[in-house]
mmCIF file of C-alpha atoms in Angstrom:
data_model
loop_
_atom_site.group_PDB
_atom_site.id
_atom_site.type_symbol
_atom_site.label_atom_id
_atom_site.label_comp_id
_atom_site.label_asym_id
_atom_site.label_seq_id
_atom_site.Cartn_x
_atom_site.Cartn_y
_atom_site.Cartn_z
ATOM 1 C CA UNK A 1 -1.468 -30.035 7.245
ATOM 2 C CA UNK A 2 -0.164 -26.534 6.621
ATOM 3 C CA UNK A 3 -2.095 -23.486 5.567
ATOM 4 C CA UNK A 4 -3.531 -23.488 2.023
ATOM 5 C CA UNK A 5 -2.320 -20.191 0.608
ATOM 6 C CA UNK A 6 -4.550 -18.102 -1.623
ATOM 7 C CA UNK A 7 -2.139 -18.362 -4.544
ATOM 8 C CA UNK A 8 -2.309 -22.171 -4.309
ATOM 9 C CA UNK A 9 -6.086 -22.313 -4.722
ATOM 10 C CA UNK A 10 -7.436 -23.386 -8.093
ATOM 11 C CA UNK A 11 -10.986 -23.615 -9.428
ATOM 12 C CA UNK A 12 -13.211 -26.386 -8.086
ATOM 13 C CA UNK A 13 -11.347 -27.017 -4.832
ATOM 14 C CA UNK A 14 -12.813 -27.702 -1.400
ATOM 15 C CA UNK A 15 -11.843 -24.949 1.037
ATOM 16 C CA UNK A 16 -11.422 -25.662 4.753
ATOM 17 C CA UNK A 17 -8.916 -23.201 6.204
ATOM 18 C CA UNK A 18 -8.351 -19.912 8.021
ATOM 19 C CA UNK A 19 -8.115 -16.583 6.188
ATOM 20 C CA UNK A 20 -8.386 -12.904 7.007
ATOM 21 C CA UNK A 21 -11.883 -11.563 6.350
ATOM 22 C CA UNK A 22 -11.863 -7.949 5.178
ATOM 23 C CA UNK A 23 -14.622 -5.468 4.375
ATOM 24 C CA UNK A 24 -17.638 -7.765 4.852
ATOM 25 C CA UNK A 25 -20.843 -6.284 3.458
ATOM 26 C CA UNK A 26 -24.401 -7.564 3.897
ATOM 27 C CA UNK A 27 -26.336 -7.309 0.639
ATOM 28 C CA UNK A 28 -29.622 -8.437 -0.888
ATOM 29 C CA UNK A 29 -30.126 -10.412 -4.078
ATOM 30 C CA UNK A 30 -32.745 -9.362 -6.623
ATOM 31 C CA UNK A 31 -35.092 -11.827 -4.902
ATOM 32 C CA UNK A 32 -34.506 -10.231 -1.523
ATOM 33 C CA UNK A 33 -32.309 -12.976 -0.061
ATOM 34 C CA UNK A 34 -29.387 -11.861 2.089
ATOM 35 C CA UNK A 35 -25.788 -12.642 1.194
ATOM 36 C CA UNK A 36 -22.386 -11.546 2.462
ATOM 37 C CA UNK A 37 -19.608 -10.256 0.211
ATOM 38 C CA UNK A 38 -16.092 -10.017 1.621
ATOM 39 C CA UNK A 39 -12.435 -10.376 0.781
ATOM 40 C CA UNK A 40 -10.515 -13.427 2.010
ATOM 41 C CA UNK A 41 -6.770 -12.973 2.156
ATOM 42 C CA UNK A 42 -3.400 -14.160 3.376
ATOM 43 C CA UNK A 43 0.126 -13.011 2.629
ATOM 44 C CA UNK A 44 -0.004 -14.318 -0.949
ATOM 45 C CA UNK A 45 -3.084 -12.409 -2.068
ATOM 46 C CA UNK A 46 -6.817 -12.122 -1.694
ATOM 47 C CA UNK A 47 -9.975 -13.496 -3.290
ATOM 48 C CA UNK A 48 -13.591 -12.431 -3.326
ATOM 49 C CA UNK A 49 -15.749 -14.429 -0.936
ATOM 50 C CA UNK A 50 -19.511 -14.870 -1.224
ATOM 51 C CA UNK A 51 -21.807 -16.443 1.344
ATOM 52 C CA UNK A 52 -25.291 -17.025 -0.014
ATOM 53 C CA UNK A 53 -28.284 -17.535 2.266
ATOM 54 C CA UNK A 54 -26.608 -15.460 4.952
ATOM 55 C CA UNK A 55 -28.201 -13.902 8.027
ATOM 56 C CA UNK A 56 -27.724 -10.682 9.946
ATOM 57 C CA UNK A 57 -26.519 -12.748 12.906
ATOM 58 C CA UNK A 58 -23.693 -14.270 10.855
ATOM 59 C CA UNK A 59 -22.793 -10.868 9.430
ATOM 60 C CA UNK A 60 -22.693 -9.118 12.812
ATOM 61 C CA UNK A 61 -20.403 -11.825 14.216
ATOM 62 C CA UNK A 62 -17.778 -11.288 11.507
ATOM 63 C CA UNK A 63 -14.616 -9.357 12.421
ATOM 64 C CA UNK A 64 -13.896 -6.235 10.382
ATOM 65 C CA UNK A 65 -11.141 -7.303 9.749
ATOM 66 C CA UNK A 66 -10.085 -10.507 11.477
ATOM 67 C CA UNK A 67 -9.404 -14.210 11.168
ATOM 68 C CA UNK A 68 -12.149 -16.605 10.112
ATOM 69 C CA UNK A 69 -12.340 -20.335 9.457
ATOM 70 C CA UNK A 70 -13.950 -20.817 6.060
ATOM 71 C CA UNK A 71 -15.558 -23.952 4.661
ATOM 72 C CA UNK A 72 -16.710 -23.885 1.074
ATOM 73 C CA UNK A 73 -15.455 -24.229 -2.480
ATOM 74 C CA UNK A 74 -13.588 -22.222 -5.090
ATOM 75 C CA UNK A 75 -14.996 -21.390 -8.496
ATOM 76 C CA UNK A 76 -14.373 -19.145 -11.481
ATOM 77 C CA UNK A 77 -16.777 -16.264 -12.055
ATOM 78 C CA UNK A 78 -16.152 -14.070 -15.103
ATOM 79 C CA UNK A 79 -12.602 -15.480 -15.208
ATOM 80 C CA UNK A 80 -11.954 -14.406 -11.608
ATOM 81 C CA UNK A 81 -11.469 -16.967 -8.862
ATOM 82 C CA UNK A 82 -13.771 -16.614 -5.860
ATOM 83 C CA UNK A 83 -14.706 -18.636 -2.792
ATOM 84 C CA UNK A 84 -18.292 -19.673 -2.147
ATOM 85 C CA UNK A 85 -18.640 -19.897 1.637
ATOM 86 C CA UNK A 86 -20.867 -22.518 3.220
ATOM 87 C CA UNK A 87 -19.765 -21.987 6.838
ATOM 88 C CA UNK A 88 -17.711 -19.299 8.538
ATOM 89 C CA UNK A 89 -16.574 -18.867 12.149
ATOM 90 C CA UNK A 90 -14.326 -16.408 13.966
ATOM 91 C CA UNK A 91 -10.804 -17.531 14.943
ATOM 92 C CA UNK A 92 -8.686 -15.930 17.691
ATOM 93 C CA UNK A 93 -5.534 -14.226 16.421
ATOM 94 C CA UNK A 94 -3.357 -16.164 18.867
ATOM 95 C CA UNK A 95 -4.416 -19.410 17.168
ATOM 96 C CA UNK A 96 -2.793 -18.553 13.819
ATOM 97 C CA UNK A 97 0.727 -18.092 12.509
ATOM 98 C CA UNK A 98 0.644 -14.379 11.691
ATOM 99 C CA UNK A 99 3.450 -14.608 9.112
ATOM 100 C CA UNK A 100 1.132 -16.702 6.933
ATOM 101 C CA UNK A 101 -1.312 -13.828 6.644
ATOM 102 C CA UNK A 102 0.489 -10.507 6.341
ATOM 103 C CA UNK A 103 2.511 -10.142 3.164
ATOM 104 C CA UNK A 104 6.068 -8.988 3.797
ATOM 105 C CA UNK A 105 8.583 -7.502 1.405
ATOM 106 C CA UNK A 106 11.153 -9.996 0.202
ATOM 107 C CA UNK A 107 13.809 -7.285 0.436
ATOM 108 C CA UNK A 108 16.057 -6.726 3.468
ATOM 109 C CA UNK A 109 14.350 -3.970 5.484
ATOM 110 C CA UNK A 110 17.462 -2.946 7.425
ATOM 111 C CA UNK A 111 19.552 -2.763 4.266
ATOM 112 C CA UNK A 112 16.927 -0.716 2.410
ATOM 113 C CA UNK A 113 16.636 1.749 5.278
ATOM 114 C CA UNK A 114 20.404 2.199 5.420
ATOM 115 C CA UNK A 115 20.442 2.905 1.687
ATOM 116 C CA UNK A 116 17.565 5.377 2.042
ATOM 117 C CA UNK A 117 19.488 7.214 4.761
ATOM 118 C CA UNK A 118 22.615 7.236 2.601
ATOM 119 C CA UNK A 119 20.758 8.730 -0.376
ATOM 120 C CA UNK A 120 18.944 11.466 1.548
ATOM 121 C CA UNK A 121 22.229 12.095 3.368
ATOM 122 C CA UNK A 122 23.481 13.564 0.079
ATOM 123 C CA UNK A 123 21.103 16.521 0.442
ATOM 124 C CA UNK A 124 23.187 19.687 0.745
ATOM 125 C CA UNK A 125 20.562 22.410 1.180
ATOM 126 C CA UNK A 126 20.825 23.108 4.935
ATOM 127 C CA UNK A 127 17.104 23.667 5.487
ATOM 128 C CA UNK A 128 16.003 20.570 3.594
ATOM 129 C CA UNK A 129 18.767 18.610 5.305
ATOM 130 C CA UNK A 130 17.494 19.763 8.696
ATOM 131 C CA UNK A 131 13.904 18.828 7.840
ATOM 132 C CA UNK A 132 14.858 15.372 6.606
ATOM 133 C CA UNK A 133 17.082 14.904 9.648
ATOM 134 C CA UNK A 134 14.185 15.770 11.946
ATOM 135 C CA UNK A 135 12.189 12.896 10.469
ATOM 136 C CA UNK A 136 15.111 10.470 10.630
ATOM 137 C CA UNK A 137 15.659 11.342 14.290
ATOM 138 C CA UNK A 138 12.076 10.345 15.149
ATOM 139 C CA UNK A 139 12.750 6.715 16.067
ATOM 140 C CA UNK A 140 9.113 5.701 16.546
ATOM 141 C CA UNK A 141 8.102 7.266 13.240
ATOM 142 C CA UNK A 142 10.959 5.573 11.382
ATOM 143 C CA UNK A 143 9.929 2.232 12.886
ATOM 144 C CA UNK A 144 6.488 2.697 11.351
ATOM 145 C CA UNK A 145 8.050 3.947 8.104
ATOM 146 C CA UNK A 146 10.079 0.743 7.808
ATOM 147 C CA UNK A 147 7.116 -1.558 8.469
ATOM 148 C CA UNK A 148 4.050 0.133 6.992
ATOM 149 C CA UNK A 149 2.561 -1.010 3.680
ATOM 150 C CA UNK A 150 2.582 1.466 0.796
ATOM 151 C CA UNK A 151 -1.060 0.749 0.007
ATOM 152 C CA UNK A 152 -4.012 -1.419 0.952
ATOM 153 C CA UNK A 153 -4.141 -3.339 -2.320
ATOM 154 C CA UNK A 154 -2.681 -1.736 -5.407
ATOM 155 C CA UNK A 155 1.087 -1.580 -5.022
ATOM 156 C CA UNK A 156 3.653 -2.656 -2.417
ATOM 157 C CA UNK A 157 0.804 -3.832 -0.176
ATOM 158 C CA UNK A 158 3.033 -5.638 2.297
ATOM 159 C CA UNK A 159 4.932 -5.126 5.532
ATOM 160 C CA UNK A 160 7.892 -2.972 4.512
ATOM 161 C CA UNK A 161 6.087 -1.879 1.343
ATOM 162 C CA UNK A 162 6.303 1.845 2.069
ATOM 163 C CA UNK A 163 10.038 1.579 2.640
ATOM 164 C CA UNK A 164 10.486 -0.530 -0.501
ATOM 165 C CA UNK A 165 8.510 1.977 -2.598
ATOM 166 C CA UNK A 166 10.497 4.902 -1.178
ATOM 167 C CA UNK A 167 13.768 3.023 -1.664
ATOM 168 C CA UNK A 168 12.873 2.225 -5.287
ATOM 169 C CA UNK A 169 11.858 5.774 -6.131
ATOM 170 C CA UNK A 170 14.941 7.300 -4.530
ATOM 171 C CA UNK A 171 17.176 4.958 -6.520
ATOM 172 C CA UNK A 172 15.385 5.874 -9.750
ATOM 173 C CA UNK A 173 15.782 9.556 -8.888
ATOM 174 C CA UNK A 174 19.539 9.403 -8.302
ATOM 175 C CA UNK A 175 19.877 7.534 -11.603
ATOM 176 C CA UNK A 176 18.041 10.073 -13.757
ATOM 177 C CA UNK A 177 18.819 13.358 -11.970
ATOM 178 C CA UNK A 178 22.222 13.723 -13.736
ATOM 179 C CA UNK A 179 20.327 13.971 -17.048
ATOM 180 C CA UNK A 180 18.494 17.064 -15.756
ATOM 181 C CA UNK A 181 21.142 19.288 -14.124
ATOM 182 C CA UNK A 182 18.808 22.281 -13.777
ATOM 183 C CA UNK A 183 16.382 20.299 -11.605
ATOM 184 C CA UNK A 184 16.978 20.878 -7.884
ATOM 185 C CA UNK A 185 18.183 17.440 -6.814
ATOM 186 C CA UNK A 186 17.940 18.169 -3.085
ATOM 187 C CA UNK A 187 14.268 19.070 -3.408
ATOM 188 C CA UNK A 188 13.514 15.946 -5.447
ATOM 189 C CA UNK A 189 15.220 13.657 -2.923
ATOM 190 C CA UNK A 190 13.505 15.290 0.052
ATOM 191 C CA UNK A 191 10.179 15.221 -1.780
ATOM 192 C CA UNK A 192 10.457 11.528 -2.592
ATOM 193 C CA UNK A 193 11.493 10.643 0.955
ATOM 194 C CA UNK A 194 8.488 12.455 2.420
ATOM 195 C CA UNK A 195 5.801 12.208 -0.282
ATOM 196 C CA UNK A 196 4.084 9.229 1.384
ATOM 197 C CA UNK A 197 5.239 9.687 4.980
ATOM 198 C CA UNK A 198 1.603 10.223 6.012
ATOM 199 C CA UNK A 199 0.902 6.571 5.247
ATOM 200 C CA UNK A 200 2.574 5.775 8.562
ATOM 201 C CA UNK A 201 -0.573 7.236 10.143
ATOM 202 C CA UNK A 202 -3.101 6.469 7.413
ATOM 203 C CA UNK A 203 -2.702 2.686 7.352
ATOM 204 C CA UNK A 204 -2.957 0.064 10.097
ATOM 205 C CA UNK A 205 -1.196 -3.267 9.692
ATOM 206 C CA UNK A 206 -1.426 -5.149 12.974
ATOM 207 C CA UNK A 207 -3.819 -7.889 11.785
ATOM 208 C CA UNK A 208 -4.771 -6.921 8.241
ATOM 209 C CA UNK A 209 -4.087 -3.881 6.130
ATOM 210 C CA UNK A 210 -6.803 -1.317 6.822
ATOM 211 C CA UNK A 211 -7.339 2.410 7.143
ATOM 212 C CA UNK A 212 -7.185 4.107 10.510
ATOM 213 C CA UNK A 213 -10.068 6.421 11.365
ATOM 214 C CA UNK A 214 -7.693 9.354 11.019
ATOM 215 C CA UNK A 215 -6.461 7.967 7.710
ATOM 216 C CA UNK A 216 -9.966 7.827 6.300
ATOM 217 C CA UNK A 217 -10.844 11.304 7.551
ATOM 218 C CA UNK A 218 -7.651 13.083 6.490
ATOM 219 C CA UNK A 219 -5.740 10.854 4.047
ATOM 220 C CA UNK A 220 -2.001 10.412 3.584
ATOM 221 C CA UNK A 221 -1.465 13.393 1.279
ATOM 222 C CA UNK A 222 -2.778 15.915 3.792
ATOM 223 C CA UNK A 223 -1.146 14.032 6.661
ATOM 224 C CA UNK A 224 2.244 14.154 4.937
ATOM 225 C CA UNK A 225 1.964 17.927 4.564
ATOM 226 C CA UNK A 226 0.865 18.330 8.186
ATOM 227 C CA UNK A 227 3.825 16.263 9.367
ATOM 228 C CA UNK A 228 6.280 18.384 7.352
ATOM 229 C CA UNK A 229 4.823 21.550 8.859
ATOM 230 C CA UNK A 230 5.013 20.087 12.360
ATOM 231 C CA UNK A 231 8.675 19.143 11.926
ATOM 232 C CA UNK A 232 9.433 22.585 10.490
ATOM 233 C CA UNK A 233 7.813 24.248 13.503
ATOM 234 C CA UNK A 234 9.781 22.010 15.875
ATOM 235 C CA UNK A 235 13.021 23.066 14.184
ATOM 236 C CA UNK A 236 12.100 26.760 14.323
ATOM 237 C CA UNK A 237 11.287 26.406 18.019
ATOM 238 C CA UNK A 238 14.906 25.328 18.520
ATOM 239 C CA UNK A 239 16.206 28.263 16.507
ATOM 240 C CA UNK A 240 16.866 26.342 13.272
ATOM 241 C CA UNK A 241 16.060 28.339 10.152
ATOM 242 C CA UNK A 242 13.384 26.819 7.907
ATOM 243 C CA UNK A 243 11.998 29.396 5.498
ATOM 244 C CA UNK A 244 8.336 29.256 4.395
ATOM 245 C CA UNK A 245 9.335 28.998 0.724
ATOM 246 C CA UNK A 246 11.294 25.816 1.473
ATOM 247 C CA UNK A 247 8.292 24.255 3.203
ATOM 248 C CA UNK A 248 6.019 25.430 0.383
ATOM 249 C CA UNK A 249 8.256 23.906 -2.309
ATOM 250 C CA UNK A 250 8.342 20.606 -0.443
ATOM 251 C CA UNK A 251 4.647 20.816 0.385
ATOM 252 C CA UNK A 252 3.795 21.390 -3.269
ATOM 253 C CA UNK A 253 5.551 18.147 -4.214
ATOM 254 C CA UNK A 254 3.542 16.294 -1.581
ATOM 255 C CA UNK A 255 0.223 17.850 -2.622
ATOM 256 C CA UNK A 256 0.795 17.230 -6.347
ATOM 257 C CA UNK A 257 2.537 13.861 -6.401
ATOM 258 C CA UNK A 258 -0.586 11.983 -7.568
ATOM 259 C CA UNK A 259 -0.440 14.122 -10.682
ATOM 260 C CA UNK A 260 -4.122 14.748 -11.419
ATOM 261 C CA UNK A 261 -7.243 15.786 -9.556
ATOM 262 C CA UNK A 262 -9.038 12.559 -10.472
ATOM 263 C CA UNK A 263 -6.233 10.584 -8.801
ATOM 264 C CA UNK A 264 -6.676 12.410 -5.506
ATOM 265 C CA UNK A 265 -4.127 15.159 -6.063
ATOM 266 C CA UNK A 266 -5.174 18.454 -4.400
ATOM 267 C CA UNK A 267 -2.777 20.344 -6.691
ATOM 268 C CA UNK A 268 -1.362 19.747 -10.158
ATOM 269 C CA UNK A 269 2.436 19.677 -10.477
ATOM 270 C CA UNK A 270 3.733 23.179 -11.159
ATOM 271 C CA UNK A 271 7.511 22.777 -10.766
ATOM 272 C CA UNK A 272 10.068 20.600 -12.508
ATOM 273 C CA UNK A 273 10.765 18.848 -9.217
ATOM 274 C CA UNK A 274 7.075 18.091 -8.641
ATOM 275 C CA UNK A 275 6.718 16.686 -12.159
ATOM 276 C CA UNK A 276 9.745 14.468 -11.643
ATOM 277 C CA UNK A 277 8.492 13.117 -8.314
ATOM 278 C CA UNK A 278 5.045 12.459 -9.800
ATOM 279 C CA UNK A 279 6.502 10.546 -12.758
ATOM 280 C CA UNK A 280 8.896 8.475 -10.644
ATOM 281 C CA UNK A 281 6.192 7.692 -8.091
ATOM 282 C CA UNK A 282 3.756 6.658 -10.815
ATOM 283 C CA UNK A 283 6.391 4.505 -12.532
ATOM 284 C CA UNK A 284 7.150 2.477 -9.422
ATOM 285 C CA UNK A 285 3.499 2.157 -8.421
ATOM 286 C CA UNK A 286 2.383 1.059 -11.903
ATOM 287 C CA UNK A 287 5.200 -1.438 -12.460
ATOM 288 C CA UNK A 288 4.608 -2.782 -8.956
ATOM 289 C CA UNK A 289 0.919 -3.331 -9.769
ATOM 290 C CA UNK A 290 1.730 -5.017 -13.074
ATOM 291 C CA UNK A 291 4.289 -7.409 -11.604
ATOM 292 C CA UNK A 292 2.024 -8.260 -8.676
ATOM 293 C CA UNK A 293 -0.877 -9.022 -11.020
ATOM 294 C CA UNK A 294 1.261 -11.175 -13.314
ATOM 295 C CA UNK A 295 2.971 -13.069 -10.512
ATOM 296 C CA UNK A 296 -0.205 -13.825 -8.550
ATOM 297 C CA UNK A 297 -2.441 -14.885 -11.456
ATOM 298 C CA UNK A 298 -3.869 -18.301 -10.593
ATOM 299 C CA UNK A 299 -4.950 -19.437 -14.062
ATOM 300 C CA UNK A 300 -2.696 -21.067 -16.668
ATOM 301 C CA UNK A 301 -3.663 -18.503 -19.293
ATOM 302 C CA UNK A 302 -1.107 -16.289 -21.025
ATOM 303 C CA UNK A 303 -3.298 -13.397 -19.892
ATOM 304 C CA UNK A 304 -4.401 -12.224 -16.473
ATOM 305 C CA UNK A 305 -7.983 -11.461 -15.598
ATOM 306 C CA UNK A 306 -9.148 -7.884 -16.175
ATOM 307 C CA UNK A 307 -7.455 -5.463 -13.778
ATOM 308 C CA UNK A 308 -9.695 -2.506 -12.971
ATOM 309 C CA UNK A 309 -6.905 -0.362 -11.558
ATOM 310 C CA UNK A 310 -4.911 -0.715 -14.781
ATOM 311 C CA UNK A 311 -7.921 -0.905 -17.121
ATOM 312 C CA UNK A 312 -6.464 -3.832 -19.024
ATOM 313 C CA UNK A 313 -5.549 -7.491 -19.006
ATOM 314 C CA UNK A 314 -1.840 -8.247 -18.817
ATOM 315 C CA UNK A 315 0.219 -10.539 -21.005
ATOM 316 C CA UNK A 316 2.197 -12.968 -18.847
ATOM 317 C CA UNK A 317 4.326 -14.913 -21.304
ATOM 318 C CA UNK A 318 8.039 -14.075 -21.267
ATOM 319 C CA UNK A 319 10.433 -14.291 -24.196
ATOM 320 C CA UNK A 320 12.461 -17.478 -24.311
#
């Protein structure tokens, strides 16, 4: 029998399969009994897992993250599907088919990367062109760029997700830039290409999507800026002119692309180019979240469960 994917699980089913356990936490009930809360996932999605009457021994044996064999049942709790775990045991990674567990973009990675290179190849400003070219010439970095997820959970959380998100946002930019001729197109394209480049170092994706230690300490926004400065210094060391104001303009886009302090943005957008990148980035991220939530809903309802990240339920029914 093949793997039972998360998106195939309905309420009231017996569960006896292997999933990725992520972020296990040992907690106490109001009566003082121990239980374990975790996420159980595969490439189709993830569910909350709860193991009542747990022990510290069971908790300490759990991988963080890693593969586990779960026996239990599925149930609805506040309209959200979860798995109640009766037994759990660790499974070696070489015993599973990894493609069943890590979500992968359904787009052609090679084709997307070629289109990304073609779009940023239109940049005419010599200093921005040199900076972008320095990144493209870094083969190891571009390998990570093409395979990294764009996020842990919220949007484009899949192998190739960062590339897909960048590809989408660049295509939106080249579509709308002609409507705003006074906006510096070269700066927008370079800013979009590099706004999330730090995620290549922030996120790990070998077994499950998780944060690297460096990613948790520094974060992708700061890492992206550091990487731009490092590439600029490498160019200057070879005698290539990269003026500070060019790096600052690009750096400002990176530092402000989340748009608001409460969304983790160290700076608020203060240029037309930064506003445009913020809006395009937010558009693709939000629509990606909405479509993912609608397409992975397990109930038959016209509405999804409540989505905290979007602060709403989503209507699923399409017009005939």
